[in-house]
XYZ file of C-alpha atoms in Angstrom:
269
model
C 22.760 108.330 76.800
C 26.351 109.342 75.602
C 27.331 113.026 74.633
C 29.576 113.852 71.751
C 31.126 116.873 71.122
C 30.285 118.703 67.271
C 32.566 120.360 65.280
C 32.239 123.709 67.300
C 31.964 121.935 70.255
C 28.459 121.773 71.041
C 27.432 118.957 73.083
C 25.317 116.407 70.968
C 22.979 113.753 73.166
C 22.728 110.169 71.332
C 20.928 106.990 72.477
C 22.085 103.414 71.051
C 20.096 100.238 71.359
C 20.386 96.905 68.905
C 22.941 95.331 67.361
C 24.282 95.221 63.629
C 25.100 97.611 60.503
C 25.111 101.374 62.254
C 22.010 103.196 61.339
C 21.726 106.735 62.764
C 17.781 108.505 62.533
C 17.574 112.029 62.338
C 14.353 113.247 63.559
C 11.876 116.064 61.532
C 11.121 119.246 63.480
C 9.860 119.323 66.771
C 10.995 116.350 67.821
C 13.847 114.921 69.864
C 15.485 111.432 70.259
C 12.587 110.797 71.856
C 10.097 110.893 69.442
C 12.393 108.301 67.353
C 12.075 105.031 70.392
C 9.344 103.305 68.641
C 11.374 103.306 65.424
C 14.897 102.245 67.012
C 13.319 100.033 69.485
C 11.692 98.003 65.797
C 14.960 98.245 63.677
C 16.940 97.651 66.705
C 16.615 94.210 66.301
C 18.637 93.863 62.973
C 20.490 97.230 63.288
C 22.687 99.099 65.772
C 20.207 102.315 65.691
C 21.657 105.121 66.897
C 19.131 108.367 67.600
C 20.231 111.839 68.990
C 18.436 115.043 70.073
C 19.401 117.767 67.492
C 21.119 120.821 68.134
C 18.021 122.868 70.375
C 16.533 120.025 71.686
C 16.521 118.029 74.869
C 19.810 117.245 76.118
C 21.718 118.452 72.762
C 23.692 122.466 73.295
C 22.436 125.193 70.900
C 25.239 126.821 69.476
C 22.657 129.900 68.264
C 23.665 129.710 64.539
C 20.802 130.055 62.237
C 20.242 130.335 58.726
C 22.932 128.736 56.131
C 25.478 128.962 59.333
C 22.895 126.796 61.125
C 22.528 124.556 58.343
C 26.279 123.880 58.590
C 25.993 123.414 61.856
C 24.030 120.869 61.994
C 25.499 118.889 59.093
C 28.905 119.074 61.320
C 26.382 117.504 64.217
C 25.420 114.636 62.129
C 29.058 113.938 60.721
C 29.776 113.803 64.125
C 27.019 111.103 65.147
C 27.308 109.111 61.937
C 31.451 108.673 63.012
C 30.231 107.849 66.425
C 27.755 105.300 65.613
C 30.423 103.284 63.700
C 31.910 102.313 60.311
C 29.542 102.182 57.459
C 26.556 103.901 59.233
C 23.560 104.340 57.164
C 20.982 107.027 58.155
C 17.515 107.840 57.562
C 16.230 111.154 57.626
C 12.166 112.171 58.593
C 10.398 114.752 57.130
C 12.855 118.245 57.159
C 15.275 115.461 59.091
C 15.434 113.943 55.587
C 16.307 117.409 53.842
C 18.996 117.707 56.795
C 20.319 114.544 55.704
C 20.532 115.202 51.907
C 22.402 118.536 52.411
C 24.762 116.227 54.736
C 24.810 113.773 51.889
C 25.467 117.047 48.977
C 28.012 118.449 51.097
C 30.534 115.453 51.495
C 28.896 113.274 54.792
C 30.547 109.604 54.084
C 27.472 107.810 53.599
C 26.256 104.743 51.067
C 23.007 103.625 52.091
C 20.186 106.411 52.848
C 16.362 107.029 53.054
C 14.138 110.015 53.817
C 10.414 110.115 54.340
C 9.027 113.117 52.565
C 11.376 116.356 53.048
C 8.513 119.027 52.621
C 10.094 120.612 49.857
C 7.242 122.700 47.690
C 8.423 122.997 44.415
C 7.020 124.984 41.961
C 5.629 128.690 41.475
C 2.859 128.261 44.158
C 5.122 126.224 46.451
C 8.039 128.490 46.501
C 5.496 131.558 47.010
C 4.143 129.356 50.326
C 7.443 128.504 51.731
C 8.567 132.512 51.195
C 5.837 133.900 52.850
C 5.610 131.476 55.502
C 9.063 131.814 56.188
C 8.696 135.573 56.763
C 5.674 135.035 59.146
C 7.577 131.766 61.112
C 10.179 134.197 61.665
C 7.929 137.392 62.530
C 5.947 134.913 65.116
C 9.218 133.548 66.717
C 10.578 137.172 67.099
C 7.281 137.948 68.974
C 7.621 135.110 71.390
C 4.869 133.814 69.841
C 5.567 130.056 69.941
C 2.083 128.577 69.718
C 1.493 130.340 66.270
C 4.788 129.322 65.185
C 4.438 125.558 65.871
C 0.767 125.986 64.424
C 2.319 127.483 61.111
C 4.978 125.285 60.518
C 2.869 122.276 60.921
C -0.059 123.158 58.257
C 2.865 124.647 56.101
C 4.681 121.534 55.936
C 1.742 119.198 55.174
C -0.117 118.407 58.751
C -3.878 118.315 58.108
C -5.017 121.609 60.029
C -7.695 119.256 61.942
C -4.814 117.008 62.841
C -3.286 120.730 64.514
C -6.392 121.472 66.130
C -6.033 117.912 67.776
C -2.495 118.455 68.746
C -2.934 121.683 70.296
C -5.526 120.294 72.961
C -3.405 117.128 73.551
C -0.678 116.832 76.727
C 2.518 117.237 73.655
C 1.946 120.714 73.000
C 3.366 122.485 75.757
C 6.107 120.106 74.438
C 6.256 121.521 71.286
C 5.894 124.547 71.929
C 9.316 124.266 73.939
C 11.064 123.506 70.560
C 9.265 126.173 68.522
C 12.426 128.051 68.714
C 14.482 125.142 66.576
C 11.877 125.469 63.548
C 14.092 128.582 62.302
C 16.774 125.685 61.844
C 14.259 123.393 60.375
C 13.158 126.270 58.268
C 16.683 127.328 56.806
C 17.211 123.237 55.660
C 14.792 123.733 53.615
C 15.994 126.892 51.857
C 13.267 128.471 49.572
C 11.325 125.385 49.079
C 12.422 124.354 45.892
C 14.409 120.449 45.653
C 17.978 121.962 45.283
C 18.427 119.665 41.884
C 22.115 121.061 40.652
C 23.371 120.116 44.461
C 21.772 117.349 45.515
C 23.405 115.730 42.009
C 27.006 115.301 44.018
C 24.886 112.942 46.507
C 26.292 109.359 45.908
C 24.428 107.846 48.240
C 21.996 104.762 46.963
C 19.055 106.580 48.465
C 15.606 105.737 49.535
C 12.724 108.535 48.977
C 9.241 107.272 50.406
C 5.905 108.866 50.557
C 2.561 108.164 52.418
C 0.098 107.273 49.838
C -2.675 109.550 51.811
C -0.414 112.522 51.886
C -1.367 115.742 50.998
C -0.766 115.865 46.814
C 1.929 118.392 47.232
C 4.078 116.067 49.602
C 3.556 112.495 47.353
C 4.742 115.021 44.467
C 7.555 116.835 46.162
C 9.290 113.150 46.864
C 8.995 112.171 43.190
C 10.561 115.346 42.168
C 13.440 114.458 45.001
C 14.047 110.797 43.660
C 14.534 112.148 40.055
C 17.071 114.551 41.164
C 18.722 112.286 43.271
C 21.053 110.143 40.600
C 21.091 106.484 42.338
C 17.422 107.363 44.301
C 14.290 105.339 43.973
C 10.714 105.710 44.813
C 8.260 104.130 47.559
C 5.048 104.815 48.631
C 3.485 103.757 51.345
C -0.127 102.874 50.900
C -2.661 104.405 53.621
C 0.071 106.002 55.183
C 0.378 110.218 55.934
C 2.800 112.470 56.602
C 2.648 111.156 60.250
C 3.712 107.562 59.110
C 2.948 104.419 61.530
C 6.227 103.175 62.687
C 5.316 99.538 62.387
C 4.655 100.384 58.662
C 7.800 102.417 57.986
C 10.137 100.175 59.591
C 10.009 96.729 57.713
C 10.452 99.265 54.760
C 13.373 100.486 55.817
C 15.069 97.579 57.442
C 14.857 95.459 53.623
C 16.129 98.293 52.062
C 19.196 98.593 54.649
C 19.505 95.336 55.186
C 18.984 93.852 51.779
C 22.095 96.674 50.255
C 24.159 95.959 53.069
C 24.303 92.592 51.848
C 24.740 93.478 48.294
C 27.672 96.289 49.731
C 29.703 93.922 51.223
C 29.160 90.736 48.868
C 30.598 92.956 46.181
């Protein structure tokens, strides 16, 4: 594990394995580098994958910013990992990971090649009602120490099949989780009021990769369509059978052609 330092010097902890073209994950919410292995360990083999534990989480400082300072925060912490992890990195974002890694993108990050898997945005009148009021009560819970109702909320608000929750909460992960509640006001401000941020995600140059479980909730598969069109060199993948809690073995031959296969095309040209 090597530490880097971010932009306001908060310690950032990153893991390397592989060799090739740099490719840095950025894990969804209430997760750390962890929770990324069996990804790197199946793109490792073409790709120099390069996970880290976001600001929060495991061995990563805090820093305390929240809200848009937070946000900027952590956007420092991944222009700080995608210079460590090399010339040319790529990175792939999961779930609110991806939504870090588009406001990265929107705000400047050097990047050419990126994908996300389904940054639960919720566009539209009933989706930006959600996301406000369960913003308010995310917030409320976390200010009453009341982690297990915060994890429990943000999960079902961003797409996770309340029985899947019910399953979770019984298994040996949750006292895990419940650890990183705190971080989902982070994960939370990323995704501003819900709504795909069209008029600034149109400075992201990126050739970008927007994918989608094809047994998602409806919301989600529509959210990511809404993201590719805003997204001016994006397109659209879904994967069939696949939820919100994609199979790694399924996800990564997906992304390694698409990395691969415009690396190839990058430097040819």
């Amino acid at each position: 594990m090597d530490r880097i330092l971010s932009a306001d010097s908060t310690p950032i902890a990153c893991h390397r394995r592989g060799e090739g073209p740099p490719l840095v994950l950025v894990g969804g919410a209430l997760g750390t580098a962890a929770a990324d292995a069996s990804l790197a360990a199946l793109l490792a083999p073409r790709f120099t994958v390069v996970t880290y534990d976001r600001r929060g989480r495991g061995a990563s400082g805090s820093g305390g910013a929240v809200g848009v300072a937070g946000v900027r925060r952590e956007i420092e912490d991944l222009a700080a990992v995608v210079t460590a992890a090399g010339p040319g990195a790529s990175v792939f974002g999961m779930s609110s990971g991806g939504a870090l890694a588009l406001e990265a993108a929107a705000a400047g990050l050097p990047v050419e090649l990126l994908a996300v898997y389904e940054p639960p945005y919720t566009p539209g009148a009933s989706g930006l009602l959600l996301k406000a009021r369960a913003s308010d009560r995310l917030h409320r819970l976390l200010a009453a120490g009341d982690r297990a109702g915060a994890v429990e909320l943000f999960l079902t608000a961003t797409g996770v099949d309340p029985a899947t929750v019910d399953r979770m909460r019984r298994a040996p992960l949750w006292p895990g989780l419940e650890a990183l509640a705190p971080t989902l006001a982070y994960d939370d401000a990323v995704l501003g009021d819900g709504a795909v941020p069209v008029e600034r995600f149109a400075a992201v140059t990126a050739r970008t990769l927007v994918v989608c479980g094809g047994f998602s909730s409806a919301r989600s598969r529509a959210a990511t369509r809404t993201l590719a069109e805003a997204l001016p060199r994006a397109r659209h993948r879904t994967l069939t059978g696949q939820t919100h809690e994609v199979a790694p073995q399924v996800l990564a031959p997906v992304l390694a052609d698409f990395f691969a296969r415009d690396v190839y095309v990058r430097q040819a040209s």
